[in-house]
mmCIF file of C-alpha atoms in Angstrom:
data_model
loop_
_atom_site.group_PDB
_atom_site.id
_atom_site.type_symbol
_atom_site.label_atom_id
_atom_site.label_comp_id
_atom_site.label_asym_id
_atom_site.label_seq_id
_atom_site.Cartn_x
_atom_site.Cartn_y
_atom_site.Cartn_z
ATOM 1 C CA UNK A 1 60.432 55.147 111.032
ATOM 2 C CA UNK A 2 62.738 53.625 107.413
ATOM 3 C CA UNK A 3 65.075 51.415 108.437
ATOM 4 C CA UNK A 4 68.320 50.069 105.981
ATOM 5 C CA UNK A 5 68.745 46.572 105.658
ATOM 6 C CA UNK A 6 72.138 45.138 106.478
ATOM 7 C CA UNK A 7 74.755 45.006 103.500
ATOM 8 C CA UNK A 8 76.245 42.462 105.080
ATOM 9 C CA UNK A 9 72.782 40.468 105.196
ATOM 10 C CA UNK A 10 72.192 41.238 101.348
ATOM 11 C CA UNK A 11 74.841 39.686 99.986
ATOM 12 C CA UNK A 12 74.171 36.944 102.255
ATOM 13 C CA UNK A 13 70.741 36.892 100.668
ATOM 14 C CA UNK A 14 72.177 37.071 97.539
ATOM 15 C CA UNK A 15 74.881 34.371 97.883
ATOM 16 C CA UNK A 16 71.418 32.014 99.280
ATOM 17 C CA UNK A 17 69.142 32.833 96.231
ATOM 18 C CA UNK A 18 72.079 32.146 94.009
ATOM 19 C CA UNK A 19 72.714 28.485 95.199
ATOM 20 C CA UNK A 20 68.826 27.715 95.603
ATOM 21 C CA UNK A 21 68.577 28.262 91.620
ATOM 22 C CA UNK A 22 71.551 25.789 91.462
ATOM 23 C CA UNK A 23 69.513 23.101 89.901
ATOM 24 C CA UNK A 24 72.887 21.051 90.689
ATOM 25 C CA UNK A 25 72.693 21.999 94.444
ATOM 26 C CA UNK A 26 68.778 20.576 94.523
ATOM 27 C CA UNK A 27 69.419 17.319 93.027
ATOM 28 C CA UNK A 28 72.374 16.605 94.562
ATOM 29 C CA UNK A 29 69.975 17.876 97.471
ATOM 30 C CA UNK A 30 67.314 15.656 96.982
ATOM 31 C CA UNK A 31 69.300 12.473 96.179
ATOM 32 C CA UNK A 32 71.197 12.754 99.289
ATOM 33 C CA UNK A 33 67.823 12.869 100.955
ATOM 34 C CA UNK A 34 66.646 9.989 98.911
ATOM 35 C CA UNK A 35 69.824 7.740 99.824
ATOM 36 C CA UNK A 36 69.531 8.342 103.696
ATOM 37 C CA UNK A 37 66.053 7.487 103.449
ATOM 38 C CA UNK A 38 66.286 4.488 101.251
ATOM 39 C CA UNK A 39 69.045 3.436 103.237
ATOM 40 C CA UNK A 40 67.147 3.231 106.441
ATOM 41 C CA UNK A 41 63.794 1.667 105.138
ATOM 42 C CA UNK A 42 66.305 -1.282 103.153
ATOM 43 C CA UNK A 43 67.919 -1.835 106.333
ATOM 44 C CA UNK A 44 64.976 -2.010 108.421
ATOM 45 C CA UNK A 45 63.121 -4.658 105.418
ATOM 46 C CA UNK A 46 66.473 -6.461 105.984
ATOM 47 C CA UNK A 47 66.639 -6.967 109.413
ATOM 48 C CA UNK A 48 62.819 -7.123 110.392
ATOM 49 C CA UNK A 49 62.473 -10.002 107.211
ATOM 50 C CA UNK A 50 62.362 -13.756 108.913
ATOM 51 C CA UNK A 51 63.591 -16.309 107.072
ATOM 52 C CA UNK A 52 61.676 -19.350 106.390
ATOM 53 C CA UNK A 53 62.362 -22.485 104.953
ATOM 54 C CA UNK A 54 60.471 -25.875 104.473
ATOM 55 C CA UNK A 55 62.446 -29.221 104.873
ATOM 56 C CA UNK A 56 61.048 -32.684 104.014
ATOM 57 C CA UNK A 57 62.733 -35.888 105.063
ATOM 58 C CA UNK A 58 62.592 -38.867 103.378
ATOM 59 C CA UNK A 59 63.786 -41.638 105.587
ATOM 60 C CA UNK A 60 64.074 -41.858 110.126
ATOM 61 C CA UNK A 61 67.698 -40.755 109.637
ATOM 62 C CA UNK A 62 66.506 -37.400 108.051
ATOM 63 C CA UNK A 63 63.659 -36.749 110.115
ATOM 64 C CA UNK A 64 66.238 -36.788 113.209
ATOM 65 C CA UNK A 65 68.858 -34.436 111.675
ATOM 66 C CA UNK A 66 66.118 -32.490 110.707
ATOM 67 C CA UNK A 67 64.649 -32.659 114.343
ATOM 68 C CA UNK A 68 68.271 -30.984 115.758
ATOM 69 C CA UNK A 69 68.226 -28.196 113.271
ATOM 70 C CA UNK A 70 64.503 -27.070 114.782
ATOM 71 C CA UNK A 71 66.297 -27.129 117.802
ATOM 72 C CA UNK A 72 69.391 -24.924 116.967
ATOM 73 C CA UNK A 73 67.936 -23.091 114.248
ATOM 74 C CA UNK A 74 67.937 -18.858 115.624
ATOM 75 C CA UNK A 75 65.009 -16.975 116.525
ATOM 76 C CA UNK A 76 64.424 -15.254 113.544
ATOM 77 C CA UNK A 77 63.996 -18.137 110.958
ATOM 78 C CA UNK A 78 60.966 -20.658 111.046
ATOM 79 C CA UNK A 79 61.567 -23.772 109.711
ATOM 80 C CA UNK A 80 58.800 -26.868 108.582
ATOM 81 C CA UNK A 81 60.075 -30.160 108.363
ATOM 82 C CA UNK A 82 57.891 -32.686 107.461
ATOM 83 C CA UNK A 83 58.815 -36.354 106.224
ATOM 84 C CA UNK A 84 57.935 -38.034 102.353
ATOM 85 C CA UNK A 85 59.439 -40.222 100.046
ATOM 86 C CA UNK A 86 61.642 -39.663 97.996
ATOM 87 C CA UNK A 87 59.267 -39.270 94.625
ATOM 88 C CA UNK A 88 56.835 -36.922 96.756
ATOM 89 C CA UNK A 89 59.340 -34.993 97.924
ATOM 90 C CA UNK A 90 61.438 -33.987 94.099
ATOM 91 C CA UNK A 91 57.226 -33.740 92.652
ATOM 92 C CA UNK A 92 57.104 -30.463 95.712
ATOM 93 C CA UNK A 93 60.496 -28.962 95.085
ATOM 94 C CA UNK A 94 58.994 -29.407 91.292
ATOM 95 C CA UNK A 95 56.101 -27.193 92.613
ATOM 96 C CA UNK A 96 57.506 -24.870 94.595
ATOM 97 C CA UNK A 97 56.214 -26.381 98.075
ATOM 98 C CA UNK A 98 59.299 -27.267 99.247
ATOM 99 C CA UNK A 99 62.665 -25.469 100.045
ATOM 100 C CA UNK A 100 64.809 -28.476 100.145
ATOM 101 C CA UNK A 101 64.652 -32.057 100.922
ATOM 102 C CA UNK A 102 66.805 -34.032 103.001
ATOM 103 C CA UNK A 103 67.912 -37.917 102.197
ATOM 104 C CA UNK A 104 70.537 -40.339 104.065
ATOM 105 C CA UNK A 105 72.853 -43.090 102.377
ATOM 106 C CA UNK A 106 75.614 -45.786 103.405
ATOM 107 C CA UNK A 107 73.835 -46.748 106.516
ATOM 108 C CA UNK A 108 72.398 -42.970 107.312
ATOM 109 C CA UNK A 109 76.225 -42.248 107.513
ATOM 110 C CA UNK A 110 76.383 -40.336 104.933
ATOM 111 C CA UNK A 111 73.111 -37.143 103.777
ATOM 112 C CA UNK A 112 72.128 -35.352 101.122
ATOM 113 C CA UNK A 113 70.157 -32.310 100.949
ATOM 114 C CA UNK A 114 68.846 -31.171 97.717
ATOM 115 C CA UNK A 115 66.725 -27.753 96.167
ATOM 116 C CA UNK A 116 65.148 -27.332 93.125
ATOM 117 C CA UNK A 117 67.611 -24.626 91.976
ATOM 118 C CA UNK A 118 70.261 -24.179 94.574
ATOM 119 C CA UNK A 119 70.113 -24.538 98.210
ATOM 120 C CA UNK A 120 70.393 -21.547 100.662
ATOM 121 C CA UNK A 121 73.451 -21.105 102.500
ATOM 122 C CA UNK A 122 72.084 -20.329 105.201
ATOM 123 C CA UNK A 123 69.610 -23.405 105.329
ATOM 124 C CA UNK A 124 72.550 -25.712 104.151
ATOM 125 C CA UNK A 125 75.100 -24.232 107.276
ATOM 126 C CA UNK A 126 72.737 -25.136 109.657
ATOM 127 C CA UNK A 127 71.680 -28.783 108.203
ATOM 128 C CA UNK A 128 75.826 -29.628 108.214
ATOM 129 C CA UNK A 129 75.801 -28.861 111.966
ATOM 130 C CA UNK A 130 72.550 -30.742 112.826
ATOM 131 C CA UNK A 131 74.302 -33.581 110.702
ATOM 132 C CA UNK A 132 77.273 -33.248 112.662
ATOM 133 C CA UNK A 133 75.472 -33.153 115.712
ATOM 134 C CA UNK A 134 73.256 -36.329 114.719
ATOM 135 C CA UNK A 135 76.872 -38.347 113.655
ATOM 136 C CA UNK A 136 78.513 -37.288 117.449
ATOM 137 C CA UNK A 137 76.060 -38.217 119.104
ATOM 138 C CA UNK A 138 75.897 -42.138 117.836
ATOM 139 C CA UNK A 139 79.626 -42.193 117.677
ATOM 140 C CA UNK A 140 79.129 -41.340 121.411
ATOM 141 C CA UNK A 141 76.021 -43.428 122.296
ATOM 142 C CA UNK A 142 78.077 -46.442 120.530
ATOM 143 C CA UNK A 143 81.240 -45.943 122.769
ATOM 144 C CA UNK A 144 78.679 -45.790 126.212
ATOM 145 C CA UNK A 145 78.879 -42.016 126.582
ATOM 146 C CA UNK A 146 76.817 -38.995 126.908
ATOM 147 C CA UNK A 147 76.742 -36.224 124.894
ATOM 148 C CA UNK A 148 75.298 -34.075 127.304
ATOM 149 C CA UNK A 149 78.626 -34.784 129.027
ATOM 150 C CA UNK A 150 80.674 -32.931 126.193
ATOM 151 C CA UNK A 151 81.622 -29.459 126.513
ATOM 152 C CA UNK A 152 78.719 -26.679 124.863
ATOM 153 C CA UNK A 153 78.873 -25.102 121.485
ATOM 154 C CA UNK A 154 78.919 -21.638 123.433
ATOM 155 C CA UNK A 155 81.490 -22.465 126.435
ATOM 156 C CA UNK A 156 83.960 -19.871 125.299
ATOM 157 C CA UNK A 157 82.434 -16.174 125.897
ATOM 158 C CA UNK A 158 83.665 -13.576 124.158
ATOM 159 C CA UNK A 159 83.846 -10.107 125.445
ATOM 160 C CA UNK A 160 85.494 -6.917 126.188
ATOM 161 C CA UNK A 161 87.012 -4.643 128.438
ATOM 162 C CA UNK A 162 86.300 -1.532 126.646
ATOM 163 C CA UNK A 163 82.515 -0.705 125.820
ATOM 164 C CA UNK A 164 80.416 -3.290 124.037
ATOM 165 C CA UNK A 165 80.463 -4.690 120.399
ATOM 166 C CA UNK A 166 77.076 -3.134 119.094
ATOM 167 C CA UNK A 167 78.179 0.155 120.228
ATOM 168 C CA UNK A 168 81.637 0.192 118.542
ATOM 169 C CA UNK A 169 79.647 -1.122 115.453
ATOM 170 C CA UNK A 170 77.256 1.969 115.704
ATOM 171 C CA UNK A 171 80.429 4.446 116.769
ATOM 172 C CA UNK A 172 82.181 2.864 113.824
ATOM 173 C CA UNK A 173 79.645 4.503 111.182
ATOM 174 C CA UNK A 174 78.599 7.064 112.604
ATOM 175 C CA UNK A 175 81.538 8.089 112.446
ATOM 176 C CA UNK A 176 81.681 7.491 108.559
ATOM 177 C CA UNK A 177 78.636 9.483 108.827
ATOM 178 C CA UNK A 178 79.597 13.032 111.187
ATOM 179 C CA UNK A 179 82.887 12.585 108.375
ATOM 180 C CA UNK A 180 81.546 12.282 105.230
ATOM 181 C CA UNK A 181 78.747 15.336 106.112
ATOM 182 C CA UNK A 182 81.715 17.634 106.756
ATOM 183 C CA UNK A 183 83.875 16.726 104.016
ATOM 184 C CA UNK A 184 80.902 17.425 101.711
ATOM 185 C CA UNK A 185 79.996 20.255 103.181
ATOM 186 C CA UNK A 186 83.414 22.374 103.368
ATOM 187 C CA UNK A 187 83.658 21.297 99.488
ATOM 188 C CA UNK A 188 80.393 22.246 98.880
ATOM 189 C CA UNK A 189 79.764 25.473 100.613
ATOM 190 C CA UNK A 190 83.408 26.847 101.094
ATOM 191 C CA UNK A 191 84.868 26.299 97.504
ATOM 192 C CA UNK A 192 82.382 28.584 96.045
ATOM 193 C CA UNK A 193 83.392 31.166 98.636
ATOM 194 C CA UNK A 194 86.825 31.170 97.310
ATOM 195 C CA UNK A 195 85.532 30.543 93.391
ATOM 196 C CA UNK A 196 82.403 33.669 93.784
ATOM 197 C CA UNK A 197 85.958 35.970 94.986
ATOM 198 C CA UNK A 198 87.446 35.260 91.628
ATOM 199 C CA UNK A 199 85.038 36.159 89.639
ATOM 200 C CA UNK A 200 84.635 38.962 90.982
ATOM 201 C CA UNK A 201 87.715 40.693 91.176
ATOM 202 C CA UNK A 202 88.072 39.167 86.683
ATOM 203 C CA UNK A 203 85.413 40.522 86.227
ATOM 204 C CA UNK A 204 86.227 44.074 88.317
ATOM 205 C CA UNK A 205 82.383 43.109 89.731
ATOM 206 C CA UNK A 206 84.354 43.876 93.282
ATOM 207 C CA UNK A 207 85.275 47.492 92.286
ATOM 208 C CA UNK A 208 81.986 48.491 92.075
ATOM 209 C CA UNK A 209 80.665 46.775 95.168
ATOM 210 C CA UNK A 210 83.133 47.940 97.008
ATOM 211 C CA UNK A 211 82.395 51.561 95.659
ATOM 212 C CA UNK A 212 79.324 51.010 97.096
ATOM 213 C CA UNK A 213 79.283 48.725 100.933
ATOM 214 C CA UNK A 214 82.225 48.293 102.633
ATOM 215 C CA UNK A 215 84.807 44.939 101.398
ATOM 216 C CA UNK A 216 84.168 43.717 104.954
ATOM 217 C CA UNK A 217 80.975 43.850 105.052
ATOM 218 C CA UNK A 218 81.136 41.730 101.574
ATOM 219 C CA UNK A 219 83.055 38.657 103.076
ATOM 220 C CA UNK A 220 80.752 38.541 106.025
ATOM 221 C CA UNK A 221 77.329 38.180 103.617
ATOM 222 C CA UNK A 222 79.739 35.745 101.797
ATOM 223 C CA UNK A 223 80.394 33.583 104.251
ATOM 224 C CA UNK A 224 77.590 33.821 106.501
ATOM 225 C CA UNK A 225 75.422 32.509 103.150
ATOM 226 C CA UNK A 226 77.208 29.680 102.841
ATOM 227 C CA UNK A 227 77.170 29.112 106.415
ATOM 228 C CA UNK A 228 73.005 29.589 106.389
ATOM 229 C CA UNK A 229 73.004 27.387 103.731
ATOM 230 C CA UNK A 230 76.178 24.637 104.223
ATOM 231 C CA UNK A 231 73.818 24.375 107.960
ATOM 232 C CA UNK A 232 70.370 24.101 106.715
ATOM 233 C CA UNK A 233 71.698 20.967 104.769
ATOM 234 C CA UNK A 234 73.571 18.936 107.246
ATOM 235 C CA UNK A 235 69.773 19.834 109.599
ATOM 236 C CA UNK A 236 67.826 18.594 107.231
ATOM 237 C CA UNK A 237 70.391 15.472 106.291
ATOM 238 C CA UNK A 238 70.213 14.793 110.425
ATOM 239 C CA UNK A 239 66.793 15.321 110.510
ATOM 240 C CA UNK A 240 65.361 13.329 107.858
ATOM 241 C CA UNK A 241 67.702 10.512 109.119
ATOM 242 C CA UNK A 242 66.977 10.651 112.896
ATOM 243 C CA UNK A 243 63.258 10.458 111.659
ATOM 244 C CA UNK A 244 63.500 7.868 109.426
ATOM 245 C CA UNK A 245 65.295 5.879 112.004
ATOM 246 C CA UNK A 246 62.973 6.428 114.807
ATOM 247 C CA UNK A 247 59.684 5.973 112.401
ATOM 248 C CA UNK A 248 61.485 2.240 111.077
ATOM 249 C CA UNK A 249 59.911 -0.647 112.675
ATOM 250 C CA UNK A 250 63.492 -2.097 113.611
ATOM 251 C CA UNK A 251 64.768 -1.382 116.420
ATOM 252 C CA UNK A 252 67.793 0.500 116.164
ATOM 253 C CA UNK A 253 70.059 0.472 119.718
ATOM 254 C CA UNK A 254 71.626 3.542 120.820
ATOM 255 C CA UNK A 255 69.085 5.930 118.644
ATOM 256 C CA UNK A 256 69.122 7.907 121.835
ATOM 257 C CA UNK A 257 72.599 8.388 121.922
ATOM 258 C CA UNK A 258 72.781 9.626 118.712
ATOM 259 C CA UNK A 259 70.183 11.989 118.549
ATOM 260 C CA UNK A 260 72.081 13.853 121.931
ATOM 261 C CA UNK A 261 75.458 13.757 119.716
ATOM 262 C CA UNK A 262 73.876 15.177 116.755
ATOM 263 C CA UNK A 263 73.548 17.771 118.690
ATOM 264 C CA UNK A 264 76.758 18.874 119.450
ATOM 265 C CA UNK A 265 77.513 17.943 116.221
ATOM 266 C CA UNK A 266 75.509 20.693 114.145
ATOM 267 C CA UNK A 267 77.184 22.806 116.568
ATOM 268 C CA UNK A 268 81.451 21.800 116.321
ATOM 269 C CA UNK A 269 79.953 21.758 112.402
ATOM 270 C CA UNK A 270 79.215 25.677 112.672
ATOM 271 C CA UNK A 271 82.844 26.166 114.449
ATOM 272 C CA UNK A 272 84.508 24.225 112.016
ATOM 273 C CA UNK A 273 82.832 25.506 108.608
ATOM 274 C CA UNK A 274 83.135 29.174 109.686
ATOM 275 C CA UNK A 275 86.802 28.576 109.464
ATOM 276 C CA UNK A 276 87.491 26.440 106.370
ATOM 277 C CA UNK A 277 84.728 29.628 105.050
ATOM 278 C CA UNK A 278 87.743 31.951 105.949
ATOM 279 C CA UNK A 279 90.358 29.850 104.445
ATOM 280 C CA UNK A 280 87.995 29.728 101.709
ATOM 281 C CA UNK A 281 87.813 33.314 101.099
ATOM 282 C CA UNK A 282 91.460 34.109 101.972
ATOM 283 C CA UNK A 283 92.568 31.684 98.705
ATOM 284 C CA UNK A 284 89.981 33.186 96.433
ATOM 285 C CA UNK A 285 91.679 37.173 97.408
ATOM 286 C CA UNK A 286 94.884 35.618 97.054
ATOM 287 C CA UNK A 287 94.379 33.931 92.659
ATOM 288 C CA UNK A 288 93.265 35.704 89.715
ATOM 289 C CA UNK A 289 92.340 32.711 88.499
ATOM 290 C CA UNK A 290 90.196 29.640 88.863
ATOM 291 C CA UNK A 291 93.254 28.034 87.866
ATOM 292 C CA UNK A 292 95.449 29.865 90.850
ATOM 293 C CA UNK A 293 93.199 28.247 93.406
ATOM 294 C CA UNK A 294 93.166 24.976 92.258
ATOM 295 C CA UNK A 295 97.294 25.521 93.287
ATOM 296 C CA UNK A 296 96.878 26.989 96.479
ATOM 297 C CA UNK A 297 94.113 25.359 97.672
ATOM 298 C CA UNK A 298 96.120 21.859 98.124
ATOM 299 C CA UNK A 299 96.243 22.811 102.256
ATOM 300 C CA UNK A 300 92.628 23.170 102.867
ATOM 301 C CA UNK A 301 91.605 20.371 100.594
ATOM 302 C CA UNK A 302 94.631 17.923 102.736
ATOM 303 C CA UNK A 303 93.299 19.696 106.076
ATOM 304 C CA UNK A 304 89.670 18.086 104.747
ATOM 305 C CA UNK A 305 91.394 14.525 104.263
ATOM 306 C CA UNK A 306 92.562 14.409 107.331
ATOM 307 C CA UNK A 307 90.082 15.011 109.155
ATOM 308 C CA UNK A 308 88.043 12.429 107.091
ATOM 309 C CA UNK A 309 90.990 9.777 107.476
ATOM 310 C CA UNK A 310 90.711 11.204 111.362
ATOM 311 C CA UNK A 311 86.474 10.065 111.444
ATOM 312 C CA UNK A 312 87.297 6.596 109.840
ATOM 313 C CA UNK A 313 90.430 5.027 111.331
ATOM 314 C CA UNK A 314 91.019 7.705 114.435
ATOM 315 C CA UNK A 315 91.464 5.875 118.519
ATOM 316 C CA UNK A 316 92.772 6.056 121.682
ATOM 317 C CA UNK A 317 95.091 8.259 122.338
ATOM 318 C CA UNK A 318 95.542 9.313 118.598
ATOM 319 C CA UNK A 319 91.651 10.526 118.901
ATOM 320 C CA UNK A 320 91.597 11.738 122.351
ATOM 321 C CA UNK A 321 94.586 14.277 120.984
ATOM 322 C CA UNK A 322 92.049 15.173 117.955
ATOM 323 C CA UNK A 323 89.259 16.082 120.187
ATOM 324 C CA UNK A 324 91.097 19.020 120.913
ATOM 325 C CA UNK A 325 92.698 20.195 117.760
ATOM 326 C CA UNK A 326 90.596 23.150 115.482
ATOM 327 C CA UNK A 327 88.726 21.419 112.582
ATOM 328 C CA UNK A 328 89.327 17.946 113.388
ATOM 329 C CA UNK A 329 87.781 18.116 116.714
ATOM 330 C CA UNK A 330 84.593 19.398 114.866
ATOM 331 C CA UNK A 331 84.286 14.908 113.822
ATOM 332 C CA UNK A 332 86.472 14.028 116.323
ATOM 333 C CA UNK A 333 84.826 14.721 119.634
ATOM 334 C CA UNK A 334 81.614 13.945 118.533
ATOM 335 C CA UNK A 335 82.769 10.472 117.931
ATOM 336 C CA UNK A 336 84.075 10.902 121.577
ATOM 337 C CA UNK A 337 80.876 11.816 122.210
ATOM 338 C CA UNK A 338 79.707 8.461 121.243
ATOM 339 C CA UNK A 339 81.232 6.299 123.247
ATOM 340 C CA UNK A 340 79.387 7.779 126.038
ATOM 341 C CA UNK A 341 82.542 8.380 128.726
ATOM 342 C CA UNK A 342 83.788 11.917 127.905
ATOM 343 C CA UNK A 343 83.574 14.411 130.691
ATOM 344 C CA UNK A 344 81.058 17.516 130.072
ATOM 345 C CA UNK A 345 84.238 19.498 130.671
ATOM 346 C CA UNK A 346 85.732 18.089 127.476
ATOM 347 C CA UNK A 347 83.459 18.927 124.742
ATOM 348 C CA UNK A 348 83.124 22.398 126.581
ATOM 349 C CA UNK A 349 87.220 22.921 126.079
ATOM 350 C CA UNK A 350 87.146 21.886 122.845
ATOM 351 C CA UNK A 351 84.210 23.729 121.825
ATOM 352 C CA UNK A 352 86.006 26.960 123.160
ATOM 353 C CA UNK A 353 89.646 26.030 121.480
ATOM 354 C CA UNK A 354 87.176 25.956 118.061
ATOM 355 C CA UNK A 355 85.755 29.186 118.270
ATOM 356 C CA UNK A 356 88.310 31.177 119.398
ATOM 357 C CA UNK A 357 90.476 29.644 116.931
ATOM 358 C CA UNK A 358 87.283 30.431 114.469
ATOM 359 C CA UNK A 359 87.697 34.327 115.854
ATOM 360 C CA UNK A 360 91.628 34.626 115.289
ATOM 361 C CA UNK A 361 91.169 32.986 111.121
ATOM 362 C CA UNK A 362 87.861 34.750 110.120
ATOM 363 C CA UNK A 363 90.512 38.020 111.835
ATOM 364 C CA UNK A 364 93.496 37.348 109.942
ATOM 365 C CA UNK A 365 90.909 36.229 106.426
ATOM 366 C CA UNK A 366 89.444 39.466 106.507
ATOM 367 C CA UNK A 367 92.922 40.878 106.777
ATOM 368 C CA UNK A 368 93.625 39.554 103.482
ATOM 369 C CA UNK A 369 90.430 40.117 101.625
ATOM 370 C CA UNK A 370 90.659 43.647 102.452
ATOM 371 C CA UNK A 371 94.590 43.622 100.942
ATOM 372 C CA UNK A 372 94.525 41.391 97.993
ATOM 373 C CA UNK A 373 90.740 41.325 96.645
ATOM 374 C CA UNK A 374 91.636 45.004 95.030
ATOM 375 C CA UNK A 375 94.620 43.223 93.614
ATOM 376 C CA UNK A 376 94.388 42.192 89.279
ATOM 377 C CA UNK A 377 98.001 41.783 88.478
ATOM 378 C CA UNK A 378 98.686 38.226 89.429
ATOM 379 C CA UNK A 379 98.423 35.897 92.410
ATOM 380 C CA UNK A 380 99.849 36.764 95.493
ATOM 381 C CA UNK A 381 101.057 35.048 98.140
ATOM 382 C CA UNK A 382 100.437 36.094 102.281
ATOM 383 C CA UNK A 383 103.820 37.697 102.211
ATOM 384 C CA UNK A 384 103.117 39.869 99.447
ATOM 385 C CA UNK A 385 99.327 40.243 100.714
ATOM 386 C CA UNK A 386 100.248 40.997 103.699
ATOM 387 C CA UNK A 387 102.443 43.834 102.484
ATOM 388 C CA UNK A 388 99.605 45.779 100.645
ATOM 389 C CA UNK A 389 97.712 48.882 101.034
ATOM 390 C CA UNK A 390 94.229 49.010 101.978
#
């Protein structure tokens, strides 16, 4: 039995094939993947690298300071200390065997940290703290006081009522990533829908297509084709990024949470992009030239910028409200899910509102498209388009 391929599927496949042959699209996709992988690799290298320093003391007082630094240094630092005469230390600095030498003067009240062509800032700060500790201990001892009776440097503990600093940092980073991916995909795959409609109107190709397939199927194919491309690219970006993070030797906190929320983001992205795809198609059908689209696309671009700013800066009640507003919820709800303090019914309700809006917008866009796409007498407004006969 012979089967006929649906017209909308043919159009969708044509959209996909055309985009996959676009060198600019391929180069940008590969470039983005390399940036994602490179950023994770660089972060892993920098995060796992252990700082190593070798310092020599030219007198007993300086060695006492270095011994204090050895006790106070962070766990991810390796510090080698030794004693040497000043000429020996200078020669070792010149030979690259030492990172710095420490000397005291003025009755062991002043110290000098010397490097060959500079001293590492972290090492310099640690030695400065060591000098302060040693000198303070001496002053207290001369006054008959015990330094251990003084308040410790870490007597103040910093905390917060909600969440923790590491998780908040993760939420900010992923909020930026979700917002940026949504913004770029909406422009990269949404704008071509409108441009394609305009080109077909200008070349009168749409009249030929309309004689062979229904306009509804033509619009459906255009939207589905670009949705497929956007979803594939998004999944590739997220998949490669998560895989690189899992394979990284650096332990990345909350990686499991990010993986789970990434799935929710894909679903919300799908709904939000469909709404925008319908809007782009309607704008394209109302315009007759690319210049017309540049003028009429302002509201859609404004919405995208607003979504980007919501992902970057929205907090508390405003973020909660935005998570139920269609399109904005595509970014706001996944960001809230990252915090781990959202009930299960909330993303389900938000997604239901988004999909309902998507259905309404697509129906309206299809109505505008069927009325306006055959019009060639100049750009139209929504009111004029609705008055046209199909």
